[in-house]
Amino acid sequence: MTRLAVADDSLFGLANLPYGAYSVPGAEPRIGTRYGDHVVDLALLLDDHVFARPTLNAFMAQGHDRWVAVRERLVEAVAGDVPDRAVHPAGAVTLHLPFEVADYVDFYASEHHASNLGRLFRPDSPEPLLPNWKHLPVGYHGRSASIVVSGTDIVRPAGQRKNPQDPAPLFGPSTKLDIEAELGFVVGTGNPMGEPIPVEDAEHHIFGVVLFNDWSARDIQAWEYVPLGPNLGKSFASTVSPWVVPLLALGPARVPTPTQEPAVLPYLALEEPWGLEIDVEVEWNGEVVSRPPYASMYWSPAQMLAHLTVNGAPTRTGDLFASGTISGPERDQRGAFIELTWGGREPVTVAGAQRTFLEDGDEVVLRASAPGSGGARIGFGEARGRILASKFIGTEG
Amino acid sequence: MTRLAVADDSLFGLANLPYGAYSVPGAEPRIGTRYGDHVVDLALLLDDHVFARPTLNAFMAQGHDRWVAVRERLVEAVAGDVPDRAVHPAGAVTLHLPFEVADYVDFYASEHHASNLGRLFRPDSPEPLLPNWKHLPVGYHGRSASIVVSGTDIVRPAGQRKNPQDPAPLFGPSTKLDIEAELGFVVGTGNPMGEPIPVEDAEHHIFGVVLFNDWSARDIQAWEYVPLGPNLGKSFASTVSPWVVPLLALGPARVPTPTQEPAVLPYLALEEPWGLEIDVEVEWNGEVVSRPPYASMYWSPAQMLAHLTVNGAPTRTGDLFASGTISGPERDQRGAFIELTWGGREPVTVAGAQRTFLEDGDEVVLRASAPGSGGARIGFGEARGRILASKFIGTEG
């Protein structure tokens, strides 16, 4: 047995205790928690077989009461005598995608992001936001199969693009590869078809929160997206952080969302504060270039889930819905490079170089932290990805 | 042992032999084929355990060579002496969703449909098609969890809608509930991330074909869909037929697609004919109101799959991609009621009544047939759904 020591300022103290899937060489992935600098096996620590599996889905499906009960046991158990064979140094394990993704939806919940993109894409319009934007959380479905865990390399996608002056589309590797710094919300238990989740019940369905980088090929997206929305410009890859921070840990981070004016329809009206004071940072080739504040998001995750299901659509254990790019009001709070560099026209200095979109070999890391219980701060780990060259050769000169 | 008799004009003769999931009372679903008026259990008939499962996914994952070999064995075995306990009258079994749906994408591949919707939604534009339409098969991801098998009732969805003259959106049951008559293509084996499926390899990946009704709430869709595409207007339900017709059965149905002009980019260029002469019919409350011809579709399923993956996006066993509404050049070949009734302004007579969109209690059935080997015709069964009233009361007067 071991007593694990954790520094007072650790982002992975008792206030956090996130869930993830880890493996050691020669063994299948199992569920663990991160505690200080260690990964602790939960099946061994808690003597609970639901954690002797490669993903969190079975545990999440047990529902909110179990999440509460297990967290209470976990806080006690991990601070006590821990079986030696349950403990691994964090650097000695491989981390995996922590849950099997069912349906994936990406929202567009930041007013600053939506307004910036409106100004960039519709410069002649007097209103940067479209008429529906303040009435419903706009979102679209994406590809679950291409959601990968932090550390997975991202191959530059190829596809069609067409500038207005080109007579026909060109095919080749994207020349406007971008990031979108987001949070992702993991559905622990869903709803049957025909039974919407009321906004006030959302916290019984949302299991936890991950970092999410929705890699985006802006040139492919711009050509394809009318009238049915983004597809190939997004579907090649999205990166999630390996630790799912339980919503139960984020009580101290709950803050009111910005005032919603005009008032939303009753099915979207919040009684509880559902904003989240989570501070995100975007590191590009080792340099922090942006600090998007999640607290600035207009639409809350509870509203997103209520909206997703109000038409009777079912959700399932493992559904993931992401916030859309987090951008604050200031330039250095923008969560996508298309905004940060204003469409590529205002380069930023990154490690001494003038940069706009992603080049091969670039690496982007998202990190975040939030207030936790007892004055602690809790961390979200990281969502890291490096750009590899496309195998395709462009058709353009 | 039994010799099964099948009428010469059966749509389920030796030329067809589709795969489905059936159950008898008290037993779990298993895989069977439909042969004449019987359902034949494949695990028992072929002594192959991969069919003693509730979905086709395990068999599909075995790959194209196995699909060919099993079909050869099946043709021989089902026409010979069949074990009695493998045989059930078709009317005595329950049919289930035949595969577990991984990612689902809906395309927009009919030029007539896209042109009709362009004229309806953008009446002032001189060009009904958007600039990208003839260069790439436009499509978007949808919700896998709400794909249901034929016979499942469809609850009218509620949601937001807003007419231009309304000061704010209203919430309530959809008043413009519609169908979309489509075909769905089932991916048997997918591609790893970063390795696109070339258009000429598509037939090694596509396992089979189903009927697909993409129920659509036009009022919800019209308000929500800019700029990220349809979401709640579609995500409440889509209906598939229970029998997956193998692509291997559809060789005699292969015809050239309509001429594609301007020429497509090389990754979409077809050498083999990839159109499908499949005749669909739409029955509304017992009356056939439309006969959409699949052969008129501009984009082929091989092009859809090549496009879906050209950016490196992975596909998986159980992925489903649907064609989008099938509409031919004539009014009575239109596969959606919004086209058939020209936005509701030109009602059609259905069972003696003047009708535009779907009312509670309406039932829609899609059926289809195609030429099979030896001069036979092969059937697709049906995709049937009945509209139930919403539990919500509208906010409008």
Short mmCIF file of C-alpha atoms in Angstrom, two decimals, chain A residues 100-108 122 130-133 135-148 152-153 155-160 162 167-171 193-196 220-221 223-238 265-268 307-316 319 391-392 395, chain B residues 100-108 122 130-133 135-148 152-153 155-160 162 167-171 193-196 220-221 223-238 265-268 307-316 319 391-392 395:
data_model
loop_
_atom_site.label_atom_id
_atom_site.label_comp_id
_atom_site.label_asym_id
_atom_site.label_seq_id
_atom_site.Cartn_x
_atom_site.Cartn_y
_atom_site.Cartn_z
CA GLU A 100 -16.63 5.56 -27.33
CA VAL A 101 -18.22 8.46 -29.19
CA ALA A 102 -21.86 7.92 -30.19
CA ASP A 103 -23.27 10.98 -31.99
CA TYR A 104 -21.20 14.14 -32.13
CA VAL A 105 -22.59 17.65 -32.54
CA ASP A 106 -20.66 20.89 -32.72
CA PHE A 107 -22.28 24.14 -31.62
CA TYR A 108 -21.46 27.77 -32.34
CA ARG A 122 -20.24 38.65 -44.88
CA LEU A 130 -27.71 35.83 -38.52
CA PRO A 131 -31.34 36.29 -37.35
CA ASN A 132 -31.61 32.89 -35.63
CA TRP A 133 -28.39 33.14 -33.63
CA HIS A 135 -32.89 32.45 -30.43
CA LEU A 136 -31.34 29.00 -30.58
CA PRO A 137 -27.90 27.45 -30.14
CA VAL A 138 -26.93 26.82 -33.76
CA GLY A 139 -25.13 23.51 -34.25
CA TYR A 140 -24.52 20.69 -36.71
CA HIS A 141 -23.59 17.04 -36.59
CA GLY A 142 -20.01 15.96 -37.29
CA ARG A 143 -18.09 12.73 -37.81
CA SER A 144 -17.66 10.64 -34.66
CA ALA A 145 -15.10 8.31 -36.25
CA SER A 146 -12.48 11.02 -36.65
CA ILE A 147 -12.37 12.09 -33.01
CA VAL A 148 -8.92 11.23 -31.71
CA THR A 152 -2.46 11.90 -32.38
CA ASP A 153 -0.78 13.47 -35.40
CA VAL A 155 -2.46 14.80 -41.50
CA ARG A 156 -3.20 17.93 -43.50
CA PRO A 157 -6.44 17.24 -45.37
CA ALA A 158 -6.76 17.53 -49.13
CA GLY A 159 -9.89 18.62 -50.88
CA GLN A 160 -11.61 21.03 -53.19
CA LYS A 162 -12.21 27.64 -55.09
CA PRO A 167 -12.78 29.50 -63.04
CA ALA A 168 -13.12 26.04 -61.44
CA PRO A 169 -12.25 24.40 -58.13
CA LEU A 170 -8.72 23.15 -57.49
CA PHE A 171 -7.85 19.95 -55.65
CA MET A 193 -36.67 9.09 -28.68
CA GLY A 194 -39.61 11.41 -28.12
CA GLU A 195 -38.67 12.43 -24.55
CA PRO A 196 -36.70 15.70 -24.59
CA ILE A 220 -12.41 23.44 -48.11
CA GLN A 221 -15.15 24.63 -45.76
CA TRP A 223 -16.38 26.15 -50.92
CA GLU A 224 -18.48 23.25 -49.69
CA TYR A 225 -20.64 24.64 -46.91
CA VAL A 226 -23.68 26.05 -48.75
CA PRO A 227 -26.42 25.09 -48.24
CA LEU A 228 -26.00 22.08 -45.92
CA GLY A 229 -23.15 23.18 -43.66
CA PRO A 230 -19.54 22.12 -43.03
CA ASN A 231 -18.50 18.57 -43.92
CA LEU A 232 -15.05 17.74 -45.38
CA GLY A 233 -13.60 20.96 -43.98
CA LYS A 234 -14.07 19.49 -40.50
CA SER A 235 -14.50 15.73 -40.75
CA PHE A 236 -10.81 14.75 -41.09
CA ALA A 237 -9.97 15.06 -37.37
CA SER A 238 -10.88 16.54 -34.00
CA LEU A 265 -38.13 30.61 -25.44
CA PRO A 266 -39.24 28.82 -22.22
CA TYR A 267 -37.59 25.49 -23.11
CA LEU A 268 -34.21 27.25 -23.10
CA HIS A 307 -32.22 22.22 -27.71
CA LEU A 308 -30.68 19.08 -29.23
CA THR A 309 -33.48 16.95 -27.84
CA VAL A 310 -36.51 19.27 -27.93
CA ASN A 311 -37.67 17.75 -31.22
CA GLY A 312 -37.63 14.29 -29.65
CA ALA A 313 -34.20 13.28 -30.97
CA PRO A 314 -32.61 10.64 -28.74
CA THR A 315 -29.16 11.00 -27.20
CA ARG A 316 -27.01 8.14 -25.94
CA ASP A 319 -22.67 11.44 -27.21
CA LYS A 391 0.33 12.77 -49.30
CA PHE A 392 -1.41 14.65 -52.09
CA THR A 395 -3.17 20.87 -58.67
CA GLU B 100 -25.75 -0.78 -35.93
CA VAL B 101 -25.34 2.65 -37.49
CA ALA B 102 -21.89 4.21 -37.04
CA ASP B 103 -21.68 7.62 -38.74
CA TYR B 104 -24.56 8.76 -40.94
CA VAL B 105 -24.27 11.27 -43.78
CA ASP B 106 -27.04 12.51 -46.03
CA PHE B 107 -26.25 13.72 -49.54
CA TYR B 108 -28.15 15.94 -51.96
CA ARG B 122 -34.26 31.34 -53.65
CA LEU B 130 -25.42 26.81 -56.04
CA PRO B 131 -21.92 27.10 -57.60
CA ASN B 132 -20.45 24.05 -55.84
CA TRP B 133 -23.27 21.64 -56.69
CA HIS B 135 -18.33 19.95 -58.57
CA LEU B 136 -18.86 17.89 -55.44
CA PRO B 137 -21.60 15.78 -53.90
CA VAL B 138 -22.90 18.14 -51.22
CA GLY B 139 -23.75 16.35 -47.98
CA TYR B 140 -23.91 16.74 -44.22
CA HIS B 141 -23.77 14.54 -41.15
CA GLY B 142 -26.97 13.54 -39.36
CA ARG B 143 -27.96 11.81 -36.14
CA SER B 144 -27.31 8.05 -36.12
CA ALA B 145 -29.32 7.45 -32.95
CA SER B 146 -32.62 8.41 -34.55
CA ILE B 147 -32.47 5.97 -37.44
CA VAL B 148 -35.31 3.50 -36.94
CA THR B 152 -41.72 2.58 -36.14
CA ASP B 153 -44.21 5.38 -35.48
CA VAL B 155 -43.91 11.49 -33.41
CA ARG B 156 -44.41 14.92 -34.95
CA PRO B 157 -41.42 16.99 -33.82
CA ALA B 158 -41.76 20.30 -32.00
CA GLY B 159 -39.37 23.16 -32.38
CA GLN B 160 -38.76 26.74 -33.31
CA LYS B 162 -40.32 31.81 -37.73
CA PRO B 167 -41.52 39.38 -34.88
CA ALA B 168 -39.97 36.44 -33.00
CA PRO B 169 -39.83 32.66 -33.39
CA LEU B 170 -42.72 30.50 -32.22
CA PHE B 171 -42.39 27.15 -30.49
CA MET B 193 -7.94 7.71 -41.09
CA GLY B 194 -5.72 9.25 -43.74
CA GLU B 195 -6.35 6.61 -46.41
CA PRO B 196 -9.16 7.75 -48.74
CA ILE B 220 -37.91 24.03 -38.24
CA GLN B 221 -35.27 23.49 -40.93
CA TRP B 223 -35.32 28.82 -39.50
CA GLU B 224 -32.34 26.93 -38.12
CA TYR B 225 -30.24 25.98 -41.14
CA VAL B 226 -28.04 29.04 -41.71
CA PRO B 227 -25.11 28.91 -41.63
CA LEU B 228 -24.29 25.39 -40.42
CA GLY B 229 -26.96 23.28 -42.16
CA PRO B 230 -30.00 21.23 -41.09
CA ASN B 231 -30.13 19.87 -37.53
CA LEU B 232 -33.38 19.66 -35.54
CA GLY B 233 -35.45 19.75 -38.72
CA LYS B 234 -34.07 16.29 -39.54
CA SER B 235 -32.66 14.72 -36.39
CA PHE B 236 -35.91 13.47 -34.84
CA ALA B 237 -36.24 10.35 -37.04
CA SER B 238 -35.28 8.61 -40.28
CA LEU B 265 -12.09 16.41 -60.66
CA PRO B 266 -10.05 13.19 -61.17
CA TYR B 267 -10.81 11.76 -57.71
CA LEU B 268 -14.51 11.69 -58.64
CA HIS B 307 -15.70 12.35 -51.66
CA LEU B 308 -16.51 11.55 -48.01
CA THR B 309 -13.04 10.12 -47.48
CA VAL B 310 -10.81 12.23 -49.78
CA ASN B 311 -9.81 14.46 -46.87
CA GLY B 312 -8.63 11.41 -44.94
CA ALA B 313 -11.81 11.01 -42.87
CA PRO B 314 -12.25 7.42 -41.69
CA THR B 315 -15.39 5.39 -42.34
CA ARG B 316 -16.43 2.30 -40.38
CA ASP B 319 -21.65 3.79 -41.70
CA LYS B 391 -47.18 16.04 -26.98
CA PHE B 392 -46.49 19.74 -27.21
CA THR B 395 -47.55 28.76 -28.85
#
